[in-house]
Amino acid sequence: MRRSVLFAVLLCCALLSGCAAKSERAAERYFWPPSAEHAKIEYIDFYQSDDLGKLGKLDRFSEALLGKTRAQAVFARPVAIASNGRGQVYVTDTGNRIVHVFDFAKNEIRALRDPKDRVAVFDSPHGIATDDQGRVYVSDAKRGEVLVFGADEKFIRSIGKKEIVRPIGLTVDSGAERLYVVEPNGHRLSVFSLDGEFLEYFGSRGDSAVTFNFPLDAAVDAQGNLYVLDSLNARVKVFSREGEPLRTFGERGTALGSFQIPKAIAVDAFGHVYVTDAPANRFVIFDTSGQHLMTIGAKHTVTGGSGVVPGGFLLPNGIDVDDSGAIWVADSLNRLFHRFQYLTPAYLEEHPIAADEIYLPPGYYPSGR
């Protein structure tokens, strides 16, 4: 009995001393490019379980000694992601047919609610977007409609049941009070008011400046310009709020700055455009004029919480960037999502970079400037 008690005490001491030693070391931080002087993007976290505090990981010694419940996996197949910039991140999960709400302000996970205040179950939830009133818009590809939820995350209305077919991507122009719904099979966008009134169809099939070939997603910048991800043409097409073509950029290929099959697009408040390229297992960053700035990512299969690699993806899909510069990426086949951070002056003031904190992820390859 004494020996077992002594062993437990020694084990606890060893764990505590190990934690102390770890806390004295410089933090391991991952940047693109990997330089304190030139860094632009930092990897922050990944999320795959119902334990937000442990980031999907679990210390087995703590579990054995303290009886901690093992964290449970959340996702079957995360597809699209949207942050409202107020602490809530929404993720569509086509495998579980629900929309998860990761509430970092309250440190909890829940789901959007239906009219009877039950978990809202979809047929095929796909695209997701939020507006400046806190409302959440979800496209259901099989139902052929967009479902709208209030800031309280409860169902309000359905949009487009008569007008749209197999909707995928969504974006909101809060300034113009418009909802853009991307319909790949129709090679067009449907435009609605935020109250659900149908306004017009935009686009048709083709390869001109004003036509599309299976578009998958769209985004709106601070000026109200519309960026359409024209997937099978492997391009981004930019339009004014009035629908006038402004520019086109991107091309098909394997070189940095090109696409294989682009899946989703986001535009931040700092003049950057982000596009996920699923087969290439990466995302590509441009400025709003279309100049390639950086490419981040490589193929990596996660076999457990400890197997996550910063910048490692397996068919990344949805992407979003909130006003703080937080970059959220849905990693579909790894069944999790990642958080990166654009290094704004405000972020760097709060999180300055020390040279001994910079680490290279396993399998890192320089991939941009």
mmCIF file of C-alpha atoms in Angstrom:
data_model
loop_
_atom_site.group_PDB
_atom_site.id
_atom_site.type_symbol
_atom_site.label_atom_id
_atom_site.label_comp_id
_atom_site.label_asym_id
_atom_site.label_seq_id
_atom_site.Cartn_x
_atom_site.Cartn_y
_atom_site.Cartn_z
ATOM 1 C CA MET A 1 0.000 0.000 0.000
ATOM 2 C CA ARG A 2 2.785 2.418 0.950
ATOM 3 C CA ARG A 3 4.610 1.594 -2.270
ATOM 4 C CA SER A 4 1.519 2.337 -4.389
ATOM 5 C CA VAL A 5 0.942 5.637 -2.570
ATOM 6 C CA LEU A 6 4.599 6.567 -2.982
ATOM 7 C CA PHE A 7 4.438 5.710 -6.697
ATOM 8 C CA ALA A 8 1.361 7.926 -7.150
ATOM 9 C CA VAL A 9 3.051 10.818 -5.341
ATOM 10 C CA LEU A 10 6.216 10.443 -7.418
ATOM 11 C CA LEU A 11 4.179 10.257 -10.617
ATOM 12 C CA CYS A 12 2.309 13.432 -9.713
ATOM 13 C CA CYS A 13 5.594 15.174 -8.910
ATOM 14 C CA ALA A 14 7.042 14.038 -12.209
ATOM 15 C CA LEU A 15 4.025 15.347 -14.084
ATOM 16 C CA LEU A 16 4.116 18.666 -12.276
ATOM 17 C CA SER A 17 7.842 19.078 -12.797
ATOM 18 C CA GLY A 18 7.401 18.180 -16.445
ATOM 19 C CA CYS A 19 4.709 20.836 -16.802
ATOM 20 C CA ALA A 20 6.945 23.359 -15.071
ATOM 21 C CA ALA A 21 9.837 22.524 -17.377
ATOM 22 C CA LYS A 22 7.589 22.857 -20.401
ATOM 23 C CA SER A 23 6.263 26.232 -19.242
ATOM 24 C CA GLU A 24 9.835 27.547 -18.954
ATOM 25 C CA ARG A 25 10.529 26.741 -22.607
ATOM 26 C CA ALA A 26 9.686 29.195 -25.349
ATOM 27 C CA ALA A 27 6.291 28.585 -26.898
ATOM 28 C CA GLU A 28 6.279 26.736 -30.213
ATOM 29 C CA ARG A 29 4.732 29.042 -32.805
ATOM 30 C CA TYR A 30 4.360 28.418 -36.527
ATOM 31 C CA PHE A 31 4.504 31.191 -39.114
ATOM 32 C CA TRP A 32 4.356 31.726 -42.859
ATOM 33 C CA PRO A 33 6.955 32.833 -43.893
ATOM 34 C CA PRO A 34 8.969 31.410 -40.944
ATOM 35 C CA SER A 35 10.647 34.656 -39.939
ATOM 36 C CA ALA A 36 10.062 37.090 -37.097
ATOM 37 C CA GLU A 37 10.722 39.952 -39.499
ATOM 38 C CA HIS A 38 8.613 38.796 -42.443
ATOM 39 C CA ALA A 39 5.886 36.621 -40.848
ATOM 40 C CA LYS A 40 2.378 37.315 -42.122
ATOM 41 C CA ILE A 41 0.293 34.305 -40.970
ATOM 42 C CA GLU A 42 0.427 32.349 -37.697
ATOM 43 C CA TYR A 43 -1.100 28.952 -36.957
ATOM 44 C CA ILE A 44 -3.193 29.103 -33.791
ATOM 45 C CA ASP A 45 -5.280 25.979 -33.077
ATOM 46 C CA PHE A 46 -7.348 23.101 -34.378
ATOM 47 C CA TYR A 47 -10.776 21.999 -33.161
ATOM 48 C CA GLN A 48 -12.196 18.505 -33.548
ATOM 49 C CA SER A 49 -13.761 17.557 -30.207
ATOM 50 C CA ASP A 50 -16.277 18.769 -27.644
ATOM 51 C CA ASP A 51 -13.476 19.930 -25.336
ATOM 52 C CA LEU A 52 -12.569 23.429 -26.502
ATOM 53 C CA GLY A 53 -10.026 23.878 -23.732
ATOM 54 C CA LYS A 54 -7.957 20.842 -24.798
ATOM 55 C CA LEU A 55 -8.158 21.493 -28.563
ATOM 56 C CA GLY A 56 -9.165 17.901 -29.198
ATOM 57 C CA LYS A 57 -6.177 16.507 -27.280
ATOM 58 C CA LEU A 58 -6.131 14.651 -23.974
ATOM 59 C CA ASP A 59 -3.356 14.113 -21.462
ATOM 60 C CA ARG A 60 -3.630 10.374 -20.664
ATOM 61 C CA PHE A 61 -1.846 10.768 -17.328
ATOM 62 C CA SER A 62 -4.379 13.419 -16.274
ATOM 63 C CA GLU A 63 -7.205 11.164 -17.429
ATOM 64 C CA ALA A 64 -5.886 8.230 -15.394
ATOM 65 C CA LEU A 65 -5.158 10.241 -12.250
ATOM 66 C CA LEU A 66 -8.119 12.614 -12.265
ATOM 67 C CA GLY A 67 -10.765 10.506 -14.008
ATOM 68 C CA LYS A 68 -11.234 13.074 -16.778
ATOM 69 C CA THR A 69 -13.789 12.130 -19.427
ATOM 70 C CA ARG A 70 -12.251 11.628 -22.840
ATOM 71 C CA ALA A 71 -13.117 14.332 -25.346
ATOM 72 C CA GLN A 72 -15.601 13.233 -28.015
ATOM 73 C CA ALA A 73 -15.166 13.858 -31.736
ATOM 74 C CA VAL A 74 -17.721 16.315 -33.139
ATOM 75 C CA PHE A 75 -17.622 16.117 -36.928
ATOM 76 C CA ALA A 76 -18.537 13.547 -39.544
ATOM 77 C CA ARG A 77 -17.702 15.828 -42.483
ATOM 78 C CA PRO A 78 -17.289 19.576 -41.939
ATOM 79 C CA VAL A 79 -17.799 21.505 -45.164
ATOM 80 C CA ALA A 80 -18.342 25.254 -44.766
ATOM 81 C CA ILE A 81 -17.419 27.633 -41.963
ATOM 82 C CA ALA A 82 -18.355 31.165 -40.929
ATOM 83 C CA SER A 83 -17.297 33.360 -38.020
ATOM 84 C CA ASN A 84 -19.486 36.244 -36.897
ATOM 85 C CA GLY A 85 -16.513 37.977 -35.281
ATOM 86 C CA ARG A 86 -18.274 37.945 -31.908
ATOM 87 C CA GLY A 87 -16.945 34.647 -30.611
ATOM 88 C CA GLN A 88 -19.228 32.244 -32.481
ATOM 89 C CA VAL A 89 -18.031 30.031 -35.342
ATOM 90 C CA TYR A 90 -20.613 28.086 -37.400
ATOM 91 C CA VAL A 91 -19.679 24.871 -39.222
ATOM 92 C CA THR A 92 -21.919 22.878 -41.576
ATOM 93 C CA ASP A 93 -21.541 19.134 -41.149
ATOM 94 C CA THR A 94 -23.003 17.168 -44.063
ATOM 95 C CA GLY A 95 -22.227 13.847 -42.379
ATOM 96 C CA ASN A 96 -24.215 14.636 -39.231
ATOM 97 C CA ARG A 97 -26.716 16.854 -41.120
ATOM 98 C CA ILE A 98 -26.508 19.674 -38.598
ATOM 99 C CA VAL A 99 -24.786 23.030 -38.113
ATOM 100 C CA HIS A 100 -22.418 23.175 -35.141
ATOM 101 C CA VAL A 101 -21.964 26.390 -33.184
ATOM 102 C CA PHE A 102 -18.557 26.700 -31.536
ATOM 103 C CA ASP A 103 -19.102 29.451 -28.990
ATOM 104 C CA PHE A 104 -15.662 30.544 -27.792
ATOM 105 C CA ALA A 105 -17.162 33.347 -25.719
ATOM 106 C CA LYS A 106 -19.083 30.805 -23.599
ATOM 107 C CA ASN A 107 -16.664 27.900 -24.154
ATOM 108 C CA GLU A 108 -19.409 25.580 -25.356
ATOM 109 C CA ILE A 109 -20.648 23.759 -28.462
ATOM 110 C CA ARG A 110 -24.282 23.555 -29.533
ATOM 111 C CA ALA A 111 -26.344 23.410 -32.756
ATOM 112 C CA LEU A 112 -28.748 25.679 -34.622
ATOM 113 C CA ARG A 113 -32.377 25.161 -33.530
ATOM 114 C CA ASP A 114 -35.536 24.407 -35.538
ATOM 115 C CA PRO A 115 -39.009 26.034 -35.051
ATOM 116 C CA LYS A 116 -39.804 23.632 -32.186
ATOM 117 C CA ASP A 117 -36.516 24.488 -30.461
ATOM 118 C CA ARG A 118 -34.944 21.141 -31.328
ATOM 119 C CA VAL A 119 -31.599 20.615 -33.035
ATOM 120 C CA ALA A 120 -32.188 21.632 -36.648
ATOM 121 C CA VAL A 121 -31.663 18.613 -38.920
ATOM 122 C CA PHE A 122 -30.934 19.279 -42.587
ATOM 123 C CA ASP A 123 -30.877 17.034 -45.646
ATOM 124 C CA SER A 124 -27.546 18.356 -46.937
ATOM 125 C CA PRO A 125 -26.293 21.507 -45.180
ATOM 126 C CA HIS A 126 -23.563 23.139 -47.199
ATOM 127 C CA GLY A 127 -22.876 26.864 -47.485
ATOM 128 C CA ILE A 128 -23.063 29.208 -44.513
ATOM 129 C CA ALA A 129 -22.883 32.975 -44.019
ATOM 130 C CA THR A 130 -23.720 35.596 -41.403
ATOM 131 C CA ASP A 131 -24.865 39.220 -41.641
ATOM 132 C CA ASP A 132 -24.212 42.275 -39.503
ATOM 133 C CA GLN A 133 -27.395 41.634 -37.500
ATOM 134 C CA GLY A 134 -26.110 38.254 -36.337
ATOM 135 C CA ARG A 135 -28.434 36.239 -38.563
ATOM 136 C CA VAL A 136 -27.137 32.956 -39.979
ATOM 137 C CA TYR A 137 -27.889 31.663 -43.508
ATOM 138 C CA VAL A 138 -27.506 27.971 -44.395
ATOM 139 C CA SER A 139 -27.935 26.442 -47.865
ATOM 140 C CA ASP A 140 -29.431 22.963 -48.054
ATOM 141 C CA ALA A 141 -28.366 21.457 -51.378
ATOM 142 C CA LYS A 142 -30.927 18.633 -51.414
ATOM 143 C CA ARG A 143 -33.896 20.720 -50.291
ATOM 144 C CA GLY A 144 -33.020 23.516 -52.709
ATOM 145 C CA GLU A 145 -33.449 26.339 -50.216
ATOM 146 C CA VAL A 146 -31.654 28.633 -47.824
ATOM 147 C CA LEU A 147 -32.665 28.485 -44.159
ATOM 148 C CA VAL A 148 -32.323 31.638 -42.060
ATOM 149 C CA PHE A 149 -31.697 31.673 -38.303
ATOM 150 C CA GLY A 150 -31.785 34.655 -35.964
ATOM 151 C CA ALA A 151 -29.059 35.965 -33.709
ATOM 152 C CA ASP A 152 -30.569 33.639 -31.083
ATOM 153 C CA GLU A 153 -29.784 30.745 -33.493
ATOM 154 C CA LYS A 154 -33.447 29.789 -33.889
ATOM 155 C CA PHE A 155 -35.131 29.294 -37.269
ATOM 156 C CA ILE A 156 -36.775 32.346 -38.898
ATOM 157 C CA ARG A 157 -37.624 31.526 -42.512
ATOM 158 C CA SER A 158 -36.819 29.648 -45.703
ATOM 159 C CA ILE A 159 -35.642 31.459 -48.852
ATOM 160 C CA GLY A 160 -35.658 30.446 -52.503
ATOM 161 C CA LYS A 161 -37.663 27.222 -52.491
ATOM 162 C CA LYS A 162 -39.215 28.153 -55.862
ATOM 163 C CA GLU A 163 -36.242 29.930 -57.421
ATOM 164 C CA ILE A 164 -33.066 27.944 -56.673
ATOM 165 C CA VAL A 165 -31.771 24.459 -57.415
ATOM 166 C CA ARG A 166 -29.035 22.739 -55.403
ATOM 167 C CA PRO A 167 -27.555 25.825 -53.698
ATOM 168 C CA ILE A 168 -23.980 25.553 -52.433
ATOM 169 C CA GLY A 169 -22.049 28.740 -51.602
ATOM 170 C CA LEU A 170 -23.498 31.794 -49.865
ATOM 171 C CA THR A 171 -22.414 35.325 -49.127
ATOM 172 C CA VAL A 172 -24.154 38.382 -47.687
ATOM 173 C CA ASP A 173 -23.721 42.028 -48.668
ATOM 174 C CA SER A 174 -25.078 43.656 -45.522
ATOM 175 C CA GLY A 175 -24.562 47.163 -46.937
ATOM 176 C CA ALA A 176 -26.856 46.473 -49.892
ATOM 177 C CA GLU A 177 -29.020 44.014 -47.908
ATOM 178 C CA ARG A 178 -28.467 41.258 -50.447
ATOM 179 C CA LEU A 179 -27.987 37.531 -50.210
ATOM 180 C CA TYR A 180 -26.057 35.832 -53.038
ATOM 181 C CA VAL A 181 -26.743 32.111 -53.507
ATOM 182 C CA VAL A 182 -24.341 30.133 -55.696
ATOM 183 C CA GLU A 183 -25.916 27.425 -57.873
ATOM 184 C CA PRO A 184 -23.209 25.292 -59.527
ATOM 185 C CA ASN A 185 -25.575 23.234 -61.692
ATOM 186 C CA GLY A 186 -27.254 26.384 -62.971
ATOM 187 C CA HIS A 187 -23.880 28.119 -63.510
ATOM 188 C CA ARG A 188 -25.320 31.229 -61.856
ATOM 189 C CA LEU A 189 -25.994 33.149 -58.687
ATOM 190 C CA SER A 190 -29.474 33.886 -57.361
ATOM 191 C CA VAL A 191 -29.853 37.247 -55.641
ATOM 192 C CA PHE A 192 -32.344 37.879 -52.813
ATOM 193 C CA SER A 193 -33.106 40.642 -50.374
ATOM 194 C CA LEU A 194 -32.343 39.738 -46.772
ATOM 195 C CA ASP A 195 -36.103 39.510 -46.211
ATOM 196 C CA GLY A 196 -36.232 36.678 -48.756
ATOM 197 C CA GLU A 197 -37.538 38.520 -51.823
ATOM 198 C CA PHE A 198 -36.119 37.160 -55.080
ATOM 199 C CA LEU A 199 -34.389 39.918 -57.070
ATOM 200 C CA GLU A 200 -32.595 38.374 -60.066
ATOM 201 C CA TYR A 201 -30.410 35.644 -61.521
ATOM 202 C CA PHE A 202 -26.823 36.587 -62.268
ATOM 203 C CA GLY A 203 -24.684 34.726 -64.811
ATOM 204 C CA SER A 204 -24.970 31.781 -67.168
ATOM 205 C CA ARG A 205 -22.679 28.998 -68.430
ATOM 206 C CA GLY A 206 -19.541 29.980 -70.310
ATOM 207 C CA ASP A 207 -15.958 31.187 -70.069
ATOM 208 C CA SER A 208 -16.340 34.930 -70.554
ATOM 209 C CA ALA A 209 -15.913 37.663 -67.967
ATOM 210 C CA VAL A 210 -19.599 37.456 -67.035
ATOM 211 C CA THR A 211 -20.273 33.700 -67.311
ATOM 212 C CA PHE A 212 -19.413 30.727 -65.097
ATOM 213 C CA ASN A 213 -18.626 27.018 -65.228
ATOM 214 C CA PHE A 214 -19.798 25.354 -62.008
ATOM 215 C CA PRO A 215 -19.189 28.240 -59.584
ATOM 216 C CA LEU A 216 -18.962 27.023 -55.984
ATOM 217 C CA ASP A 217 -18.676 30.037 -53.700
ATOM 218 C CA ALA A 218 -18.699 33.829 -53.471
ATOM 219 C CA ALA A 219 -17.567 36.589 -51.129
ATOM 220 C CA VAL A 220 -18.113 40.340 -50.770
ATOM 221 C CA ASP A 221 -15.455 42.906 -49.829
ATOM 222 C CA ALA A 222 -15.876 46.062 -47.738
ATOM 223 C CA GLN A 223 -16.781 48.103 -50.841
ATOM 224 C CA GLY A 224 -19.528 45.680 -51.856
ATOM 225 C CA ASN A 225 -17.579 44.152 -54.749
ATOM 226 C CA LEU A 226 -18.558 40.548 -55.440
ATOM 227 C CA TYR A 227 -15.892 37.810 -55.822
ATOM 228 C CA VAL A 228 -17.197 34.662 -57.498
ATOM 229 C CA LEU A 229 -15.186 31.439 -57.367
ATOM 230 C CA ASP A 230 -15.646 30.064 -60.886
ATOM 231 C CA SER A 231 -14.443 26.596 -59.998
ATOM 232 C CA LEU A 232 -14.181 24.638 -63.244
ATOM 233 C CA ASN A 233 -12.815 27.690 -65.033
ATOM 234 C CA ALA A 234 -10.276 27.850 -62.154
ATOM 235 C CA ARG A 235 -10.649 31.593 -61.750
ATOM 236 C CA VAL A 236 -11.885 34.296 -59.440
ATOM 237 C CA LYS A 237 -14.169 36.816 -61.154
ATOM 238 C CA VAL A 238 -14.770 40.192 -59.524
ATOM 239 C CA PHE A 239 -17.841 42.363 -60.080
ATOM 240 C CA SER A 240 -18.975 45.733 -58.790
ATOM 241 C CA ARG A 241 -22.052 45.936 -56.578
ATOM 242 C CA GLU A 242 -23.951 46.902 -59.738
ATOM 243 C CA GLY A 243 -22.802 43.720 -61.513
ATOM 244 C CA GLU A 244 -20.167 45.235 -63.798
ATOM 245 C CA PRO A 245 -17.117 42.979 -64.415
ATOM 246 C CA LEU A 246 -13.965 44.451 -62.848
ATOM 247 C CA ARG A 247 -11.219 41.829 -63.179
ATOM 248 C CA THR A 248 -10.420 38.122 -63.312
ATOM 249 C CA PHE A 249 -7.479 36.256 -61.792
ATOM 250 C CA GLY A 250 -6.240 32.729 -61.178
ATOM 251 C CA GLU A 251 -5.511 29.801 -63.484
ATOM 252 C CA ARG A 252 -5.545 26.012 -63.511
ATOM 253 C CA GLY A 253 -2.260 24.306 -62.631
ATOM 254 C CA THR A 254 -0.002 23.044 -59.873
ATOM 255 C CA ALA A 255 2.289 26.071 -59.566
ATOM 256 C CA LEU A 256 2.004 28.400 -56.579
ATOM 257 C CA GLY A 257 -0.885 30.781 -57.131
ATOM 258 C CA SER A 258 -2.788 28.401 -59.426
ATOM 259 C CA PHE A 259 -5.681 26.027 -58.676
ATOM 260 C CA GLN A 260 -6.554 22.405 -59.252
ATOM 261 C CA ILE A 261 -10.173 22.486 -58.023
ATOM 262 C CA PRO A 262 -10.841 25.581 -55.908
ATOM 263 C CA LYS A 263 -13.617 25.044 -53.367
ATOM 264 C CA ALA A 264 -14.265 28.154 -51.286
ATOM 265 C CA ILE A 265 -13.379 31.842 -51.115
ATOM 266 C CA ALA A 266 -13.165 34.565 -48.459
ATOM 267 C CA VAL A 267 -12.164 38.237 -48.506
ATOM 268 C CA ASP A 268 -10.844 39.947 -45.386
ATOM 269 C CA ALA A 269 -10.932 43.566 -44.248
ATOM 270 C CA PHE A 270 -7.205 43.993 -44.922
ATOM 271 C CA GLY A 271 -7.172 43.592 -48.693
ATOM 272 C CA HIS A 272 -6.647 39.825 -49.060
ATOM 273 C CA VAL A 273 -8.508 37.093 -50.927
ATOM 274 C CA TYR A 274 -8.301 33.483 -49.667
ATOM 275 C CA VAL A 275 -9.140 30.443 -51.816
ATOM 276 C CA THR A 276 -9.047 26.793 -50.718
ATOM 277 C CA ASP A 277 -7.778 24.287 -53.294
ATOM 278 C CA ALA A 278 -9.059 20.895 -52.132
ATOM 279 C CA PRO A 279 -7.025 18.367 -54.207
ATOM 280 C CA ALA A 280 -3.851 20.389 -53.601
ATOM 281 C CA ASN A 281 -4.574 20.413 -49.826
ATOM 282 C CA ARG A 282 -3.784 24.091 -49.406
ATOM 283 C CA PHE A 283 -5.178 27.588 -49.490
ATOM 284 C CA VAL A 284 -3.940 30.422 -51.665
ATOM 285 C CA ILE A 285 -3.769 34.104 -50.710
ATOM 286 C CA PHE A 286 -3.990 37.004 -53.175
ATOM 287 C CA ASP A 287 -4.366 40.743 -52.831
ATOM 288 C CA THR A 288 -7.642 42.141 -54.158
ATOM 289 C CA SER A 289 -6.019 42.993 -57.490
ATOM 290 C CA GLY A 290 -5.232 39.303 -57.999
ATOM 291 C CA GLN A 291 -1.502 39.281 -57.232
ATOM 292 C CA HIS A 292 -0.430 36.005 -55.595
ATOM 293 C CA LEU A 293 0.974 36.590 -52.111
ATOM 294 C CA MET A 294 1.312 33.204 -50.432
ATOM 295 C CA THR A 295 0.279 29.548 -50.552
ATOM 296 C CA ILE A 296 -0.122 27.565 -47.327
ATOM 297 C CA GLY A 297 -0.611 23.840 -46.891
ATOM 298 C CA ALA A 298 0.288 20.311 -47.922
ATOM 299 C CA LYS A 299 -1.338 16.905 -47.666
ATOM 300 C CA HIS A 300 -1.492 15.404 -44.193
ATOM 301 C CA THR A 301 -3.808 12.725 -42.813
ATOM 302 C CA VAL A 302 -4.733 13.045 -39.141
ATOM 303 C CA THR A 303 -4.833 9.741 -37.273
ATOM 304 C CA GLY A 304 -5.586 11.240 -33.869
ATOM 305 C CA GLY A 305 -5.502 14.504 -31.956
ATOM 306 C CA SER A 306 -1.726 14.384 -31.672
ATOM 307 C CA GLY A 307 -1.423 13.851 -35.422
ATOM 308 C CA VAL A 308 -2.494 17.361 -36.432
ATOM 309 C CA VAL A 309 0.217 19.324 -38.249
ATOM 310 C CA PRO A 310 0.071 23.122 -38.700
ATOM 311 C CA GLY A 311 -0.630 23.632 -42.393
ATOM 312 C CA GLY A 312 -1.500 19.978 -42.990
ATOM 313 C CA PHE A 313 -4.859 19.347 -44.721
ATOM 314 C CA LEU A 314 -6.891 16.561 -46.275
ATOM 315 C CA LEU A 315 -9.355 18.088 -48.761
ATOM 316 C CA PRO A 316 -9.850 21.515 -47.158
ATOM 317 C CA ASN A 317 -13.147 23.122 -48.087
ATOM 318 C CA GLY A 318 -14.748 26.132 -46.399
ATOM 319 C CA ILE A 319 -12.772 29.209 -45.400
ATOM 320 C CA ASP A 320 -13.686 32.449 -43.635
ATOM 321 C CA VAL A 321 -11.858 35.440 -42.180
ATOM 322 C CA ASP A 322 -13.371 37.657 -39.494
ATOM 323 C CA ASP A 323 -12.679 41.296 -38.700
ATOM 324 C CA SER A 324 -9.916 40.429 -36.225
ATOM 325 C CA GLY A 325 -7.950 38.644 -38.961
ATOM 326 C CA ALA A 326 -8.732 35.140 -37.648
ATOM 327 C CA ILE A 327 -8.692 32.687 -40.575
ATOM 328 C CA TRP A 328 -10.914 29.617 -40.206
ATOM 329 C CA VAL A 329 -10.484 26.576 -42.500
ATOM 330 C CA ALA A 330 -12.738 23.488 -42.596
ATOM 331 C CA ASP A 331 -10.527 20.405 -43.082
ATOM 332 C CA SER A 332 -13.172 18.009 -44.417
ATOM 333 C CA LEU A 333 -11.561 14.569 -44.447
ATOM 334 C CA ASN A 334 -9.516 15.207 -41.307
ATOM 335 C CA ARG A 335 -12.854 16.014 -39.610
ATOM 336 C CA LEU A 336 -11.791 19.218 -37.902
ATOM 337 C CA PHE A 337 -11.221 22.895 -38.520
ATOM 338 C CA HIS A 338 -8.131 25.042 -38.117
ATOM 339 C CA ARG A 339 -7.569 28.578 -36.977
ATOM 340 C CA PHE A 340 -4.822 30.732 -38.426
ATOM 341 C CA GLN A 341 -4.232 34.431 -37.781
ATOM 342 C CA TYR A 342 -3.322 37.247 -40.123
ATOM 343 C CA LEU A 343 -0.729 39.271 -38.207
ATOM 344 C CA THR A 344 -2.408 42.626 -37.824
ATOM 345 C CA PRO A 345 -0.618 45.417 -35.924
ATOM 346 C CA ALA A 346 -3.071 44.971 -33.041
ATOM 347 C CA TYR A 347 -2.390 41.224 -32.868
ATOM 348 C CA LEU A 348 1.399 41.693 -32.990
ATOM 349 C CA GLU A 349 1.261 44.296 -30.241
ATOM 350 C CA GLU A 350 -0.469 41.757 -28.005
ATOM 351 C CA HIS A 351 1.538 38.748 -29.271
ATOM 352 C CA PRO A 352 5.065 39.915 -30.212
ATOM 353 C CA ILE A 353 7.271 37.324 -31.907
ATOM 354 C CA ALA A 354 10.527 36.152 -30.326
ATOM 355 C CA ALA A 355 13.127 34.452 -32.515
ATOM 356 C CA ASP A 356 13.300 31.361 -30.286
ATOM 357 C CA GLU A 357 9.504 30.806 -30.606
ATOM 358 C CA ILE A 358 9.557 30.071 -34.343
ATOM 359 C CA TYR A 359 9.213 26.420 -35.325
ATOM 360 C CA LEU A 360 8.804 24.741 -38.683
ATOM 361 C CA PRO A 361 5.885 22.305 -38.979
ATOM 362 C CA PRO A 362 6.896 18.739 -39.978
ATOM 363 C CA GLY A 363 7.121 18.532 -43.750
ATOM 364 C CA TYR A 364 7.139 22.335 -44.085
ATOM 365 C CA TYR A 365 7.962 23.696 -47.513
ATOM 366 C CA PRO A 366 8.407 27.419 -48.175
ATOM 367 C CA SER A 367 5.447 28.335 -50.343
ATOM 368 C CA GLY A 368 5.140 32.053 -50.788
ATOM 369 C CA ARG A 369 6.520 35.423 -49.960
#
